[in-house]
Short mmCIF file of C-alpha atoms and ligand atoms in Angstrom, two decimals:
data_model
loop_
_atom_site.label_atom_id
_atom_site.label_comp_id
_atom_site.label_asym_id
_atom_site.label_seq_id
_atom_site.Cartn_x
_atom_site.Cartn_y
_atom_site.Cartn_z
CA MET A 1 97.00 83.95 -54.18
CA ILE A 2 94.12 86.35 -54.28
CA ASN A 3 91.73 85.85 -51.41
CA VAL A 4 88.35 87.57 -51.20
CA ALA A 5 86.43 87.25 -47.93
CA ILE A 6 82.65 87.70 -48.02
CA ASP A 7 80.83 87.70 -44.72
CA GLY A 8 77.31 88.60 -43.77
CA PRO A 9 74.03 87.48 -42.26
CA ALA A 10 71.82 84.65 -43.44
CA GLY A 11 69.76 85.48 -46.50
CA ALA A 12 71.86 88.34 -47.85
CA GLY A 13 72.55 86.34 -50.99
CA LYS A 14 76.16 85.54 -50.09
CA SER A 15 76.40 82.12 -51.73
CA THR A 16 74.65 82.98 -54.98
CA ILE A 17 76.48 86.27 -55.38
CA SER A 18 79.83 84.81 -54.34
CA ARG A 19 79.48 81.86 -56.70
CA ARG A 20 78.63 84.10 -59.66
CA ALA A 21 81.35 86.63 -58.86
CA ALA A 22 83.96 83.82 -58.53
CA ALA A 23 82.95 82.36 -61.90
CA ALA A 24 83.25 85.80 -63.57
CA LEU A 25 86.71 86.40 -62.01
CA GLY A 26 88.04 82.88 -62.59
CA TYR A 27 88.46 82.13 -58.88
CA ILE A 28 87.06 79.17 -57.00
CA TYR A 29 84.16 79.69 -54.63
CA ILE A 30 84.35 78.18 -51.14
CA ASP A 31 81.22 77.97 -49.05
CA THR A 32 82.40 77.56 -45.47
CA GLY A 33 78.90 77.13 -44.06
CA ALA A 34 78.95 73.70 -45.77
CA LEU A 35 81.83 72.67 -43.53
CA TYR A 36 79.87 73.49 -40.35
CA ARG A 37 76.83 71.72 -41.84
CA THR A 38 78.94 68.57 -42.44
CA VAL A 39 80.14 68.54 -38.87
CA GLY A 40 76.50 69.10 -37.82
CA VAL A 41 75.34 66.07 -39.83
CA HIS A 42 78.19 63.99 -38.36
CA ALA A 43 76.99 64.89 -34.83
CA LEU A 44 73.39 64.13 -35.70
CA ARG A 45 74.32 60.75 -37.08
CA LEU A 46 76.15 59.91 -33.90
CA GLY A 47 73.05 60.84 -32.02
CA VAL A 48 74.76 63.43 -29.85
CA ASP A 49 72.99 66.37 -28.38
CA THR A 50 74.22 69.23 -30.56
CA GLN A 51 73.39 71.72 -27.79
CA ASP A 52 75.97 70.05 -25.55
CA PRO A 53 79.39 71.59 -26.45
CA ASP A 54 81.39 68.83 -24.72
CA ALA A 55 79.47 66.13 -26.55
CA VAL A 56 79.99 67.91 -29.87
CA ALA A 57 83.70 68.35 -29.17
CA ALA A 58 83.96 64.63 -28.42
CA CYS A 59 82.71 63.87 -31.93
CA LEU A 60 85.91 65.36 -33.45
CA THR A 61 87.78 62.07 -33.31
CA ASP A 62 90.98 61.29 -35.21
CA ASP A 63 89.15 59.14 -37.72
CA LEU A 64 86.65 61.85 -38.64
CA GLN A 65 87.04 62.79 -42.30
CA VAL A 66 85.51 66.06 -43.46
CA GLU A 67 86.55 66.74 -47.03
CA LEU A 68 85.71 69.44 -49.56
CA ARG A 69 86.21 68.39 -53.17
CA PHE A 70 85.54 70.07 -56.44
CA VAL A 71 83.49 68.01 -58.85
CA ASN A 72 82.99 69.69 -62.27
CA GLY A 73 83.99 72.96 -60.68
CA GLU A 74 81.36 72.68 -57.94
CA GLN A 75 82.07 72.26 -54.28
CA ARG A 76 80.88 68.92 -52.84
CA MET A 77 81.17 67.86 -49.19
CA PHE A 78 82.25 64.36 -48.15
CA LEU A 79 81.92 62.80 -44.71
CA GLY A 80 83.97 59.64 -44.27
CA GLY A 81 84.09 59.35 -48.08
CA GLU A 82 80.29 59.70 -48.53
CA ASP A 83 78.94 62.59 -50.57
CA VAL A 84 76.71 64.49 -48.09
CA SER A 85 76.20 67.63 -50.26
CA GLU A 86 72.43 67.16 -50.24
CA ALA A 87 72.10 65.77 -46.72
CA ILE A 88 73.62 68.95 -45.27
CA ARG A 89 70.83 71.17 -46.66
CA THR A 90 67.93 69.85 -44.57
CA PRO A 91 66.38 72.07 -41.83
CA GLU A 92 67.75 69.65 -39.17
CA ALA A 93 71.22 70.04 -40.65
CA SER A 94 70.85 73.86 -40.57
CA LEU A 95 69.98 73.80 -36.87
CA ALA A 96 72.78 71.34 -36.12
CA ALA A 97 75.28 73.52 -38.07
CA SER A 98 74.21 76.57 -36.11
CA ALA A 99 74.70 74.70 -32.81
CA VAL A 100 78.08 73.10 -33.65
CA SER A 101 79.44 76.36 -35.09
CA ALA A 102 79.31 77.89 -31.57
CA VAL A 103 81.65 75.24 -30.23
CA PRO A 104 85.30 76.47 -30.15
CA ALA A 105 86.71 73.01 -30.85
CA VAL A 106 84.68 72.78 -34.05
CA ARG A 107 85.93 76.18 -35.23
CA ALA A 108 89.52 75.17 -34.43
CA TYR A 109 89.02 71.88 -36.26
CA LEU A 110 87.84 73.60 -39.45
CA PHE A 111 90.29 76.51 -39.29
CA ASP A 112 93.33 74.78 -40.87
CA LEU A 113 91.28 73.33 -43.73
CA GLN A 114 89.95 76.84 -44.59
CA LYS A 115 93.42 78.40 -44.36
CA GLN A 116 94.91 75.71 -46.62
CA LEU A 117 92.25 76.16 -49.26
CA ALA A 118 92.84 79.92 -49.34
CA HIS A 119 96.59 79.42 -49.40
CA ASP A 120 96.38 77.17 -52.48
CA ASN A 121 93.73 78.94 -54.55
CA ASN A 122 92.58 82.31 -55.84
CA CYS A 123 89.19 82.21 -54.12
CA ILE A 124 86.16 83.87 -52.83
CA MET A 125 85.42 82.40 -49.45
CA ASP A 126 82.10 83.16 -47.80
CA GLY A 127 81.01 82.71 -44.20
CA ARG A 128 80.61 84.69 -41.00
CA ASP A 129 84.18 85.18 -39.72
CA ILE A 130 86.34 84.93 -42.88
CA GLY A 131 87.50 88.57 -42.89
CA THR A 132 87.81 88.78 -39.13
CA VAL A 133 89.31 85.42 -38.14
CA VAL A 134 90.10 82.99 -40.93
CA LEU A 135 91.64 85.28 -43.53
CA PRO A 136 92.53 88.56 -41.74
CA ASP A 137 95.04 89.26 -44.55
CA ALA A 138 92.58 88.77 -47.43
CA GLN A 139 93.16 91.38 -50.17
CA VAL A 140 89.46 92.13 -50.34
CA LYS A 141 86.89 91.91 -47.56
CA ILE A 142 83.23 92.46 -48.21
CA PHE A 143 80.44 92.57 -45.66
CA LEU A 144 77.35 91.67 -47.67
CA THR A 145 74.17 92.63 -45.95
CA ALA A 146 70.52 93.66 -46.42
CA SER A 147 67.76 94.70 -44.08
CA PRO A 148 66.03 91.86 -42.15
CA GLU A 149 62.82 92.66 -44.04
CA ALA A 150 64.50 92.37 -47.48
CA ARG A 151 66.20 89.13 -46.53
CA ALA A 152 63.02 87.68 -45.04
CA GLU A 153 61.08 88.66 -48.14
CA ARG A 154 63.56 86.78 -50.40
CA ARG A 155 63.60 83.69 -48.17
CA TYR A 156 59.77 83.76 -47.98
CA LYS A 157 59.49 83.82 -51.80
CA GLU A 158 62.00 80.97 -52.11
CA LEU A 159 60.07 78.82 -49.68
CA CYS A 160 56.72 79.61 -51.35
CA GLU A 161 58.24 78.64 -54.69
CA LYS A 162 59.23 75.31 -53.19
CA GLY A 163 55.56 74.89 -52.27
CA MET A 164 56.02 75.33 -48.55
CA ASP A 165 53.26 76.80 -46.48
CA VAL A 166 54.96 79.54 -44.45
CA LYS A 167 54.01 82.98 -43.13
CA TYR A 168 56.13 86.03 -43.88
CA GLU A 169 55.99 87.14 -40.23
CA ASP A 170 57.44 83.77 -39.11
CA VAL A 171 60.24 83.94 -41.63
CA LEU A 172 61.06 87.48 -40.51
CA ALA A 173 61.04 86.51 -36.79
CA ASP A 174 63.33 83.56 -37.60
CA MET A 175 65.71 85.84 -39.50
CA ILE A 176 65.88 88.30 -36.62
CA GLN A 177 66.52 85.45 -34.18
CA ARG A 178 69.31 83.99 -36.30
CA ASP A 179 70.90 87.43 -36.69
CA TYR A 180 70.89 87.80 -32.93
CA ASN A 181 72.41 84.34 -32.34
CA ASP A 182 75.11 84.81 -34.96
CA SER A 183 76.18 88.24 -33.79
CA HIS A 184 76.02 87.58 -30.03
CA ARG A 185 77.77 84.23 -29.76
CA ALA A 186 80.97 84.27 -27.68
CA ILE A 187 83.18 82.89 -30.37
CA ALA A 188 83.74 84.45 -33.81
CA PRO A 189 80.53 86.52 -33.79
CA LEU A 190 79.27 87.92 -37.07
CA LYS A 191 80.64 91.42 -37.47
CA PRO A 192 82.28 93.36 -40.27
CA ALA A 193 86.12 93.43 -40.28
CA ASP A 194 87.47 96.90 -39.62
CA ASP A 195 88.68 97.07 -43.21
CA ALA A 196 85.64 95.48 -44.81
CA ILE A 197 83.64 97.25 -47.54
CA THR A 198 79.94 97.01 -46.78
CA VAL A 199 77.66 96.12 -49.71
CA ASP A 200 73.98 96.52 -48.94
CA THR A 201 71.65 94.65 -51.33
CA SER A 202 68.33 95.71 -49.66
CA ASN A 203 67.22 97.78 -52.62
CA ILE A 204 68.91 96.09 -55.56
CA GLY A 205 68.24 92.82 -57.42
CA LEU A 206 70.49 89.87 -57.92
CA GLU A 207 72.09 90.93 -61.23
CA GLU A 208 72.92 94.36 -59.87
CA SER A 209 74.30 92.88 -56.62
CA VAL A 210 76.59 90.47 -58.54
CA ALA A 211 77.85 93.36 -60.74
CA LEU A 212 78.39 95.58 -57.66
CA VAL A 213 80.38 92.88 -55.85
CA ILE A 214 82.54 92.19 -58.95
CA ARG A 215 83.18 95.89 -59.33
CA THR A 216 84.03 96.29 -55.67
CA ILE A 217 86.58 93.44 -55.86
CA LYS A 218 88.19 94.79 -59.02
CA ASP A 219 88.39 98.31 -57.67
CA LYS A 220 89.95 97.15 -54.44
CA LEU A 221 92.54 94.95 -56.24
CA GLU A 222 93.48 97.79 -58.59
CA ASN A 223 94.01 100.41 -55.85
O1 DC B 301 75.87 79.88 -44.32
P1 DC B 301 75.16 78.67 -43.76
O2 DC B 301 73.70 78.90 -43.44
O3 DC B 301 75.34 77.45 -44.65
O4 DC B 301 75.93 78.33 -42.44
C1 DC B 301 75.56 77.26 -41.59
C2 DC B 301 75.90 77.60 -40.15
O5 DC B 301 77.28 77.69 -39.92
C3 DC B 301 75.28 78.93 -39.71
O6 DC B 301 74.54 78.76 -38.51
C4 DC B 301 76.46 79.85 -39.43
C5 DC B 301 77.62 78.92 -39.29
N1 DC B 301 78.84 79.40 -39.95
C6 DC B 301 79.83 79.93 -39.12
O7 DC B 301 79.63 80.03 -37.91
N2 DC B 301 80.95 80.37 -39.69
C7 DC B 301 81.14 80.37 -41.02
N3 DC B 301 82.33 80.79 -41.53
C8 DC B 301 80.15 79.85 -41.84
C9 DC B 301 78.98 79.37 -41.29
#
């Protein structure tokens, strides 16, 4: 199977670019952040303190069912049989996902599921540690990044379009804080794999970024 790992910081356009590149290449797209978000929602629903690693680890009981299914070609997440694909996108779920993703037991719990998906499918898998930890043998590894300012600018526009009243400076500060947390955590910190190709989208738009990623994957597979 062909496995493409795409890692990078929040707001670099990973999911949009990965989804479009996968569609163009005929691979499936797997968003691993959605797995951490689903575990985060599970912990929230149980009312546990997501900042408490032992309490989070204790949520990973034998009867916990985290499933990723494809419905009309789109990834959907199921928790105990319930479709939680929308519930995992709230700001609370984002915070919970960030907290539970720092717990080693959670990463171990989700590891096999990610490995199996990549073993069974030609795929583009995006996340933070795909090229470094989950799929160290992926044929193509891309580190997709952009400056904090460019990423904050995009996120700011998105939020404004949704009618939210936010300040650019706050969005930028939040972005810098998240970068710091993701790259300084003890387990599976965000960093490019030694053999990753860095793609910087600071100065290019979405269409160009998608085309560049597709070209990068094709070039790497042909050489
Ligand atoms: O990409 P995202 O925002 O949906 O990810 C949600 C959280 O999960 C984010 O805080 C980073 C974390 N994550 C991770 O630690 N490892 C991954 N492979 C994917 C996401």
